[in-house]
Tab-separated table of C-alpha atoms and ligand atoms in Angstrom:
chain	number	residue	atom	x	y	z
A	1	MET	CA	-69.335	-33.575	-57.015
A	2	ASP	CA	-66.430	-33.975	-54.622
A	3	THR	CA	-63.531	-34.240	-57.052
A	4	LEU	CA	-61.157	-35.408	-54.341
A	5	SER	CA	-63.057	-38.646	-53.766
A	6	ALA	CA	-62.412	-41.784	-55.743
A	7	PRO	CA	-64.762	-42.156	-58.712
A	8	SER	CA	-67.933	-44.034	-57.721
A	9	PRO	CA	-67.933	-47.543	-59.086
A	10	THR	CA	-70.766	-48.357	-61.452
A	11	GLY	CA	-70.743	-52.079	-60.693
A	12	PRO	CA	-70.792	-53.941	-57.376
A	13	PRO	CA	-68.605	-52.646	-54.534
A	14	ASN	CA	-65.073	-53.930	-54.250
A	15	PHE	CA	-64.698	-56.757	-51.732
A	16	TYR	CA	-61.579	-55.265	-50.127
A	17	GLY	CA	-63.546	-52.228	-48.967
A	18	LEU	CA	-66.263	-54.263	-47.236
A	19	SER	CA	-66.257	-55.091	-43.559
A	20	ARG	CA	-67.480	-58.574	-42.708
A	21	GLY	CA	-70.724	-56.989	-41.461
A	22	LEU	CA	-71.320	-55.164	-44.746
A	23	LEU	CA	-70.526	-58.314	-46.714
A	24	ALA	CA	-73.002	-60.249	-44.554
A	25	ASP	CA	-75.628	-57.571	-45.303
A	26	ARG	CA	-75.080	-57.974	-49.037
A	27	LEU	CA	-75.322	-61.738	-48.750
A	28	ALA	CA	-78.464	-61.449	-46.603
A	29	GLY	CA	-80.071	-59.585	-49.491
A	30	GLN	CA	-79.662	-62.840	-51.439
A	31	GLY	CA	-81.137	-64.900	-48.593
A	32	LEU	CA	-77.713	-66.161	-47.466
A	33	PRO	CA	-76.748	-66.608	-43.789
A	34	PRO	CA	-74.042	-64.457	-42.103
A	35	TYR	CA	-71.601	-67.350	-41.695
A	36	ARG	CA	-71.067	-67.272	-45.458
A	37	ALA	CA	-69.395	-63.875	-44.977
A	38	ASP	CA	-67.144	-65.445	-42.321
A	39	GLN	CA	-66.153	-68.194	-44.753
A	40	ILE	CA	-65.416	-65.764	-47.598
A	41	PHE	CA	-63.337	-63.533	-45.305
A	42	SER	CA	-61.342	-66.529	-44.201
A	43	TRP	CA	-60.730	-67.678	-47.783
A	44	VAL	CA	-59.550	-64.289	-48.942
A	45	TYR	CA	-57.613	-63.018	-45.947
A	46	GLN	CA	-56.374	-66.195	-44.268
A	47	LYS	CA	-56.011	-68.623	-47.178
A	48	HIS	CA	-55.196	-65.862	-49.681
A	49	ARG	CA	-57.584	-66.956	-52.447
A	50	ARG	CA	-58.000	-64.188	-54.964
A	51	SER	CA	-61.014	-65.635	-56.812
A	52	PRO	CA	-64.099	-67.660	-55.822
A	53	ASP	CA	-62.667	-70.764	-57.541
A	54	GLY	CA	-61.563	-73.185	-54.916
A	55	MET	CA	-63.663	-71.712	-52.088
A	56	THR	CA	-64.797	-75.255	-51.647
A	57	ASN	CA	-67.107	-74.856	-48.684
A	58	LEU	CA	-69.313	-72.366	-50.562
A	59	PRO	CA	-72.239	-73.645	-52.620
A	60	THR	CA	-71.478	-73.595	-56.344
A	61	ALA	CA	-74.319	-71.118	-56.932
A	62	LEU	CA	-72.725	-68.647	-54.491
A	63	ARG	CA	-69.278	-69.074	-56.018
A	64	GLU	CA	-70.775	-68.279	-59.407
A	65	ARG	CA	-72.637	-65.234	-58.105
A	66	LEU	CA	-69.994	-63.851	-55.747
A	67	GLU	CA	-68.288	-61.542	-58.233
A	68	ALA	CA	-71.684	-60.044	-59.076
A	69	LEU	CA	-72.184	-59.205	-55.393
A	70	CYS	CA	-68.708	-57.817	-54.746
A	71	GLU	CA	-65.813	-57.432	-57.086
A	72	LEU	CA	-62.734	-59.357	-55.948
A	73	ARG	CA	-60.384	-57.552	-58.321
A	74	LEU	CA	-57.184	-56.061	-56.903
A	75	PRO	CA	-55.423	-53.093	-58.498
A	76	GLU	CA	-52.785	-54.067	-61.034
A	77	VAL	CA	-49.249	-54.043	-59.618
A	78	ALA	CA	-47.690	-51.808	-62.266
A	79	THR	CA	-44.124	-51.870	-60.926
A	80	VAL	CA	-42.134	-53.448	-58.130
A	81	LEU	CA	-38.697	-51.981	-57.506
A	82	GLY	CA	-36.344	-53.743	-55.129
A	83	THR	CA	-33.154	-52.543	-53.491
A	84	ARG	CA	-29.915	-54.457	-54.161
A	85	ASP	CA	-30.077	-56.022	-50.707
A	86	ALA	CA	-33.711	-57.078	-51.452
A	87	LEU	CA	-34.804	-55.737	-48.068
A	88	THR	CA	-36.966	-52.925	-49.427
A	89	HIS	CA	-39.509	-52.999	-52.243
A	90	LYS	CA	-41.514	-50.135	-53.638
A	91	PHE	CA	-44.840	-51.013	-55.247
A	92	VAL	CA	-46.678	-48.854	-57.739
A	93	LEU	CA	-50.323	-49.858	-58.043
A	94	GLY	CA	-52.441	-48.791	-61.013
A	95	LEU	CA	-55.939	-47.886	-59.819
A	96	ALA	CA	-59.145	-48.275	-61.830
A	97	ASP	CA	-59.266	-44.587	-62.843
A	98	GLY	CA	-55.634	-44.542	-63.976
A	99	ALA	CA	-54.303	-42.969	-60.754
A	100	ARG	CA	-51.131	-44.516	-59.344
A	101	VAL	CA	-50.345	-45.094	-55.728
A	102	GLU	CA	-47.055	-46.089	-54.098
A	103	SER	CA	-46.448	-48.361	-51.105
A	104	VAL	CA	-43.254	-49.698	-49.554
A	105	ALA	CA	-42.421	-52.994	-47.831
A	106	MET	CA	-39.347	-52.940	-45.591
A	107	ARG	CA	-37.746	-55.928	-44.003
A	108	THR	CA	-35.274	-55.880	-41.141
A	109	GLU	CA	-33.932	-58.761	-39.091
A	110	LYS	CA	-36.702	-58.259	-36.578
A	111	ARG	CA	-39.756	-57.374	-38.592
A	112	LEU	CA	-41.566	-56.725	-41.842
A	113	THR	CA	-43.227	-53.335	-42.163
A	114	PHE	CA	-45.706	-52.237	-44.798
A	115	CYS	CA	-45.913	-48.504	-45.423
A	116	VAL	CA	-49.183	-47.581	-47.139
A	117	SER	CA	-50.585	-44.468	-48.767
A	118	SER	CA	-53.891	-42.891	-47.845
A	119	GLN	CA	-54.189	-40.398	-50.721
A	120	VAL	CA	-52.853	-39.940	-54.225
A	121	GLY	CA	-50.598	-36.938	-53.687
A	122	CYS	CA	-51.104	-34.632	-50.719
A	123	ALA	CA	-52.542	-31.169	-50.168
A	124	LEU	CA	-50.377	-30.240	-47.200
A	125	LYS	CA	-47.229	-29.283	-49.095
A	126	CYS	CA	-44.636	-29.906	-46.398
A	127	THR	CA	-41.674	-28.201	-47.945
A	128	PHE	CA	-39.269	-31.172	-47.805
A	129	CYS	CA	-41.581	-33.852	-49.232
A	130	ALA	CA	-41.873	-35.207	-52.782
A	131	THR	CA	-45.536	-36.137	-52.319
A	132	GLY	CA	-46.329	-32.577	-51.290
A	133	LEU	CA	-44.946	-31.375	-54.624
A	134	MET	CA	-47.659	-33.373	-56.435
A	135	GLY	CA	-50.566	-31.627	-54.748
A	136	LEU	CA	-53.628	-33.697	-53.908
A	137	GLN	CA	-55.079	-35.764	-56.736
A	138	ARG	CA	-57.627	-37.684	-54.716
A	139	ASN	CA	-58.416	-39.652	-51.589
A	140	LEU	CA	-58.071	-43.407	-51.639
A	141	THR	CA	-60.981	-45.699	-50.830
A	142	ALA	CA	-60.826	-48.223	-47.998
A	143	ALA	CA	-60.582	-50.943	-50.679
A	144	GLU	CA	-57.549	-49.247	-52.236
A	145	ILE	CA	-55.846	-49.001	-48.835
A	146	VAL	CA	-56.533	-52.657	-47.945
A	147	ALA	CA	-55.425	-53.697	-51.459
A	148	GLN	CA	-51.962	-52.199	-50.874
A	149	VAL	CA	-51.512	-54.487	-47.865
A	150	VAL	CA	-52.808	-57.520	-49.759
A	151	ALA	CA	-50.526	-56.794	-52.737
A	152	MET	CA	-47.450	-56.526	-50.509
A	153	GLY	CA	-48.451	-59.602	-48.475
A	154	ASP	CA	-48.967	-61.624	-51.673
A	155	PHE	CA	-45.551	-60.518	-52.934
A	156	HIS	CA	-43.887	-61.623	-49.703
A	157	GLY	CA	-45.844	-64.893	-49.650
A	158	TRP	CA	-47.460	-64.140	-46.280
A	159	GLN	CA	-44.430	-65.633	-44.536
A	160	ASP	CA	-44.614	-63.004	-41.821
A	161	ASP	CA	-48.149	-62.849	-40.568
A	162	ARG	CA	-46.983	-60.505	-37.847
A	163	PHE	CA	-46.150	-57.519	-39.977
A	164	ASN	CA	-46.423	-53.885	-38.903
A	165	LEU	CA	-48.446	-51.353	-40.842
A	166	VAL	CA	-47.616	-47.662	-40.976
A	167	PHE	CA	-49.660	-44.942	-42.655
A	168	MET	CA	-46.582	-43.007	-43.733
A	169	GLY	CA	-46.840	-43.271	-47.506
A	170	MET	CA	-48.412	-40.705	-49.783
A	171	GLY	CA	-50.943	-38.375	-48.209
A	172	GLU	CA	-52.137	-37.246	-44.811
A	173	PRO	CA	-54.162	-40.168	-43.408
A	174	LEU	CA	-56.191	-38.042	-41.018
A	175	ALA	CA	-57.379	-35.961	-44.001
A	176	ASN	CA	-58.981	-39.152	-45.362
A	177	TYR	CA	-60.241	-40.303	-42.012
A	178	GLN	CA	-63.263	-42.481	-42.732
A	179	PRO	CA	-61.711	-44.704	-45.434
A	180	MET	CA	-58.553	-45.040	-43.336
A	181	MET	CA	-60.530	-46.228	-40.307
A	182	GLU	CA	-62.664	-48.574	-42.417
A	183	ALA	CA	-59.473	-50.120	-43.828
A	184	ILE	CA	-57.962	-50.505	-40.348
A	185	ARG	CA	-61.096	-52.213	-39.042
A	186	ILE	CA	-61.177	-54.604	-42.025
A	187	LEU	CA	-57.509	-55.518	-41.464
A	188	HIS	CA	-58.120	-55.857	-37.710
A	189	ASP	CA	-61.035	-58.310	-38.144
A	190	PRO	CA	-60.261	-61.586	-36.319
A	191	LEU	CA	-61.596	-63.620	-39.251
A	192	GLY	CA	-59.538	-61.564	-41.677
A	193	ILE	CA	-55.861	-60.674	-41.452
A	194	HIS	CA	-56.361	-60.008	-37.728
A	195	LEU	CA	-53.751	-57.298	-37.625
A	196	GLY	CA	-53.369	-56.112	-34.038
A	197	ALA	CA	-54.148	-52.446	-33.428
A	198	ARG	CA	-50.789	-52.034	-31.700
A	199	ARG	CA	-49.106	-53.033	-34.958
A	200	VAL	CA	-50.686	-50.102	-36.819
A	201	THR	CA	-49.246	-46.581	-36.707
A	202	VAL	CA	-51.018	-43.560	-38.114
A	203	SER	CA	-48.708	-40.685	-38.932
A	204	THR	CA	-50.032	-37.154	-39.060
A	205	SER	CA	-48.696	-33.713	-39.756
A	206	GLY	CA	-51.044	-32.437	-37.084
A	207	ILE	CA	-54.773	-32.301	-37.861
A	208	VAL	CA	-55.684	-31.695	-34.238
A	209	PRO	CA	-59.464	-32.430	-34.282
A	210	GLN	CA	-58.828	-35.745	-36.035
A	211	ILE	CA	-56.144	-36.734	-33.505
A	212	ARG	CA	-58.795	-36.243	-30.834
A	213	ARG	CA	-61.292	-38.252	-32.874
A	214	LEU	CA	-58.771	-41.072	-33.322
A	215	ALA	CA	-58.258	-41.187	-29.550
A	216	GLY	CA	-61.963	-42.015	-29.201
A	217	GLU	CA	-61.970	-44.985	-31.598
A	218	GLY	CA	-61.287	-47.476	-28.817
A	219	LEU	CA	-58.288	-48.965	-30.634
A	220	PRO	CA	-54.750	-48.569	-29.231
A	221	LEU	CA	-53.286	-47.510	-32.576
A	222	GLY	CA	-49.823	-46.010	-32.626
A	223	LEU	CA	-49.734	-42.303	-33.382
A	224	ALA	CA	-46.741	-40.633	-35.004
A	225	VAL	CA	-46.601	-36.855	-35.143
A	226	SER	CA	-44.473	-35.326	-37.892
A	227	LEU	CA	-42.904	-32.657	-35.726
A	228	HIS	CA	-39.720	-31.618	-37.579
A	229	ALA	CA	-39.390	-28.304	-35.703
A	230	THR	CA	-39.525	-27.094	-32.112
A	231	THR	CA	-40.677	-23.508	-32.707
A	232	ASP	CA	-43.777	-22.268	-34.474
A	233	ALA	CA	-41.669	-19.937	-36.607
A	234	LEU	CA	-39.711	-22.829	-38.158
A	235	ARG	CA	-42.601	-25.289	-38.222
A	236	ASP	CA	-44.757	-22.746	-40.055
A	237	ARG	CA	-42.110	-22.871	-42.799
A	238	LEU	CA	-41.583	-26.626	-42.910
A	239	VAL	CA	-45.127	-27.868	-42.258
A	240	PRO	CA	-47.570	-25.169	-43.391
A	241	LEU	CA	-50.402	-26.922	-41.507
A	242	ASN	CA	-48.774	-25.559	-38.348
A	243	ARG	CA	-50.290	-22.152	-39.124
A	244	ARG	CA	-53.710	-23.706	-38.554
A	245	TRP	CA	-52.841	-25.835	-35.518
A	246	PRO	CA	-49.670	-24.536	-33.873
A	247	LEU	CA	-47.343	-26.554	-31.681
A	248	ALA	CA	-49.079	-25.956	-28.359
A	249	GLU	CA	-52.406	-27.271	-29.679
A	250	LEU	CA	-50.771	-30.181	-31.485
A	251	LEU	CA	-48.765	-31.281	-28.462
A	252	ALA	CA	-51.808	-30.998	-26.174
A	253	ALA	CA	-53.757	-33.296	-28.525
A	254	ALA	CA	-50.821	-35.719	-28.702
A	255	ARG	CA	-50.581	-35.760	-24.901
A	256	ASP	CA	-54.300	-36.539	-24.600
A	257	TYR	CA	-53.938	-39.254	-27.229
A	258	GLY	CA	-51.175	-40.918	-25.232
A	259	ARG	CA	-53.190	-40.685	-22.021
A	260	ARG	CA	-56.385	-42.124	-23.529
A	261	THR	CA	-54.784	-44.977	-25.473
A	262	GLY	CA	-51.906	-45.832	-23.152
A	263	ARG	CA	-49.520	-45.525	-26.107
A	264	ARG	CA	-46.385	-43.447	-26.306
A	265	VAL	CA	-46.606	-41.039	-29.202
A	266	THR	CA	-43.754	-41.109	-31.713
A	267	LEU	CA	-42.309	-37.703	-32.551
A	268	GLU	CA	-40.923	-37.895	-36.080
A	269	TYR	CA	-38.117	-35.414	-36.595
A	270	THR	CA	-36.533	-35.091	-40.017
A	271	LEU	CA	-33.037	-33.660	-39.628
A	272	LEU	CA	-32.271	-30.909	-42.139
A	273	ALA	CA	-28.665	-29.719	-42.196
A	274	GLY	CA	-28.240	-26.279	-40.627
A	275	VAL	CA	-32.011	-25.826	-40.255
A	276	ASN	CA	-33.246	-27.857	-37.286
A	277	ASP	CA	-30.178	-29.792	-36.174
A	278	ARG	CA	-28.578	-27.205	-33.925
A	279	ASP	CA	-27.881	-27.560	-30.216
A	280	GLU	CA	-30.824	-25.361	-29.209
A	281	ASP	CA	-33.142	-27.509	-31.345
A	282	ALA	CA	-32.023	-30.612	-29.447
A	283	VAL	CA	-32.621	-28.890	-26.107
A	284	ARG	CA	-36.156	-27.826	-27.082
A	285	LEU	CA	-36.935	-31.233	-28.591
A	286	GLY	CA	-35.813	-32.938	-25.387
A	287	ALA	CA	-38.108	-30.677	-23.347
A	288	ILE	CA	-41.073	-31.439	-25.632
A	289	ALA	CA	-40.432	-35.180	-25.405
A	290	ARG	CA	-40.216	-35.133	-21.630
A	291	ASP	CA	-43.561	-33.381	-21.430
A	292	LEU	CA	-45.601	-36.174	-23.014
A	293	PRO	CA	-45.387	-39.967	-23.173
A	294	SER	CA	-43.275	-40.143	-26.304
A	295	LYS	CA	-40.340	-41.506	-28.191
A	296	ILE	CA	-38.329	-39.574	-30.743
A	297	ASN	CA	-37.524	-40.944	-34.173
A	298	LEU	CA	-34.773	-38.962	-35.903
A	299	ILE	CA	-34.862	-39.224	-39.700
A	300	PRO	CA	-31.815	-37.929	-41.581
A	301	TYR	CA	-33.350	-36.101	-44.553
A	302	ASN	CA	-33.775	-38.105	-47.747
A	303	PRO	CA	-32.999	-35.821	-50.673
A	304	VAL	CA	-35.680	-34.939	-53.219
A	305	PRO	CA	-34.578	-33.474	-56.569
A	306	GLY	CA	-35.461	-29.802	-56.885
A	307	LEU	CA	-35.753	-29.194	-53.138
A	308	GLN	CA	-33.278	-27.005	-51.308
A	309	TRP	CA	-32.704	-29.092	-48.170
A	310	GLN	CA	-29.556	-31.029	-47.342
A	311	ARG	CA	-29.031	-34.174	-45.346
A	312	PRO	CA	-26.764	-33.626	-42.311
A	313	THR	CA	-23.486	-35.548	-42.180
A	314	PRO	CA	-23.502	-38.813	-40.201
A	315	GLU	CA	-21.320	-37.059	-37.605
A	316	SER	CA	-23.849	-34.294	-37.023
A	317	VAL	CA	-26.752	-36.793	-36.872
A	318	ASP	CA	-24.770	-38.661	-34.270
A	319	ALA	CA	-23.986	-35.500	-32.323
A	320	PHE	CA	-27.659	-34.448	-32.329
A	321	ALA	CA	-28.765	-37.872	-31.085
A	322	LYS	CA	-26.100	-37.875	-28.356
A	323	ARG	CA	-27.192	-34.423	-27.239
A	324	LEU	CA	-30.773	-35.691	-26.939
A	325	TRP	CA	-30.155	-38.991	-25.178
A	326	PRO	CA	-29.718	-37.643	-21.636
A	327	MET	CA	-32.736	-35.351	-22.054
A	328	ALA	CA	-35.355	-37.511	-23.778
A	329	PRO	CA	-36.887	-40.803	-22.641
A	330	ALA	CA	-36.321	-42.728	-25.895
A	331	VAL	CA	-34.507	-41.720	-29.059
A	332	THR	CA	-33.901	-43.759	-32.196
A	333	VAL	CA	-32.247	-42.801	-35.461
A	334	ARG	CA	-34.096	-44.235	-38.431
A	335	HIS	CA	-31.892	-46.414	-40.543
A	336	THR	CA	-32.796	-45.217	-44.024
A	337	GLN	CA	-33.975	-47.974	-46.331
A	338	GLY	CA	-34.912	-47.617	-49.951
A	339	GLY	CA	-33.220	-44.355	-50.913
A	340	GLU	CA	-31.773	-45.912	-54.072
A	341	ILE	CA	-35.296	-46.663	-55.397
A	342	TRP	CA	-36.872	-43.405	-54.141
A	343	ALA	CA	-38.773	-45.366	-51.531
A	344	ALA	CA	-37.454	-43.720	-48.387
A	345	CYS	CA	-39.405	-41.414	-46.151
A	346	GLY	CA	-40.610	-38.283	-47.967
A	347	GLN	CA	-39.596	-39.612	-51.393
A	348	LEU	CA	-42.874	-41.105	-52.660
A	349	GLY	CA	-44.365	-39.306	-55.600
A	350	GLY	CA	-43.429	-40.698	-58.957
A	351	LEU	CA	-39.669	-40.204	-58.593
A	352	ALA	CA	-38.766	-43.698	-59.775
B	1	SF4	S1	-44.929	-35.108	-45.330
B	1	SF4	FE1	-46.903	-36.195	-45.360
B	1	SF4	S2	-48.420	-34.558	-44.922
B	1	SF4	FE2	-46.526	-33.501	-45.539
B	1	SF4	S3	-46.736	-33.195	-47.774
B	1	SF4	FE3	-45.639	-35.148	-47.467
B	1	SF4	S4	-47.258	-36.709	-47.531
B	1	SF4	FE4	-48.256	-34.722	-47.148
């Protein structure tokens, strides 16, 4: 048995992991027409009904049988932690097997962004990341990924239908490829949430074959590459996956991804004081960014207890960004949100 997969359910499949096509297939087995799947999708994802009660255009017999065909249960929201400014909330969901998964909703003036997890823990052990310290417990199912979005949307009252979704929570999404793609396609369904592909960003530490596979999906998803270093020697230390797929291979795959999807790739660069924030790092990073359609996102390191790294001072973050600006096509410095509730980048992993 693959111990990294979610435990197989003994009952009916969970609704949130079913595409509309799969739901229609299940209903067809009961002699029901495909438009019933359209109606159920619309009730759940557009009118936000969480039980068959009140799905008034379904026959009573179907309403009564629906939960036997697909379970509508969402994971329990075990904890919601909010920052003092109420702009960031961290959600801890309790899954059916007792595993816990963390997700973060961040609001700015311009947009609402949901950051979801793809795995419980992570096997890749990037040396600055709290999730990496946990090791990998298991992959999430498509239903568990979709459920994180639904839980955060329910909490925010679905006021902002045009939210962004980033796979930057716990885990390496491209190491759980199939469930991640199933979840994206469910969320993208026009009769469901209808989340535009351009609003979804998949962040990877650099699983090169899966970047190439993602480029062939026919969806213009955003791709973020967790770069963090501009030499193989340093990246081998910070992101051990680099020993398998070094920078040249990773950047070639990222370049192809940008070419095939028409999207600029985001280069995520966590700034670690005295490690990768020197002048020569900025020069190399600028050269990398110029060589592919990209934008750079600088992330001042968010401290994790027990790890050796330090966050650079605001002055040195500023100096690094200024050094880059003339050399790179687009540079932003991520405004850190959620540090006080251990919800910032690299901090997910039971630290609350
Ligand atoms: S940074 Fe991402 S890939 Fe690396 S250990 Fe953390 S969760 Fe895993």
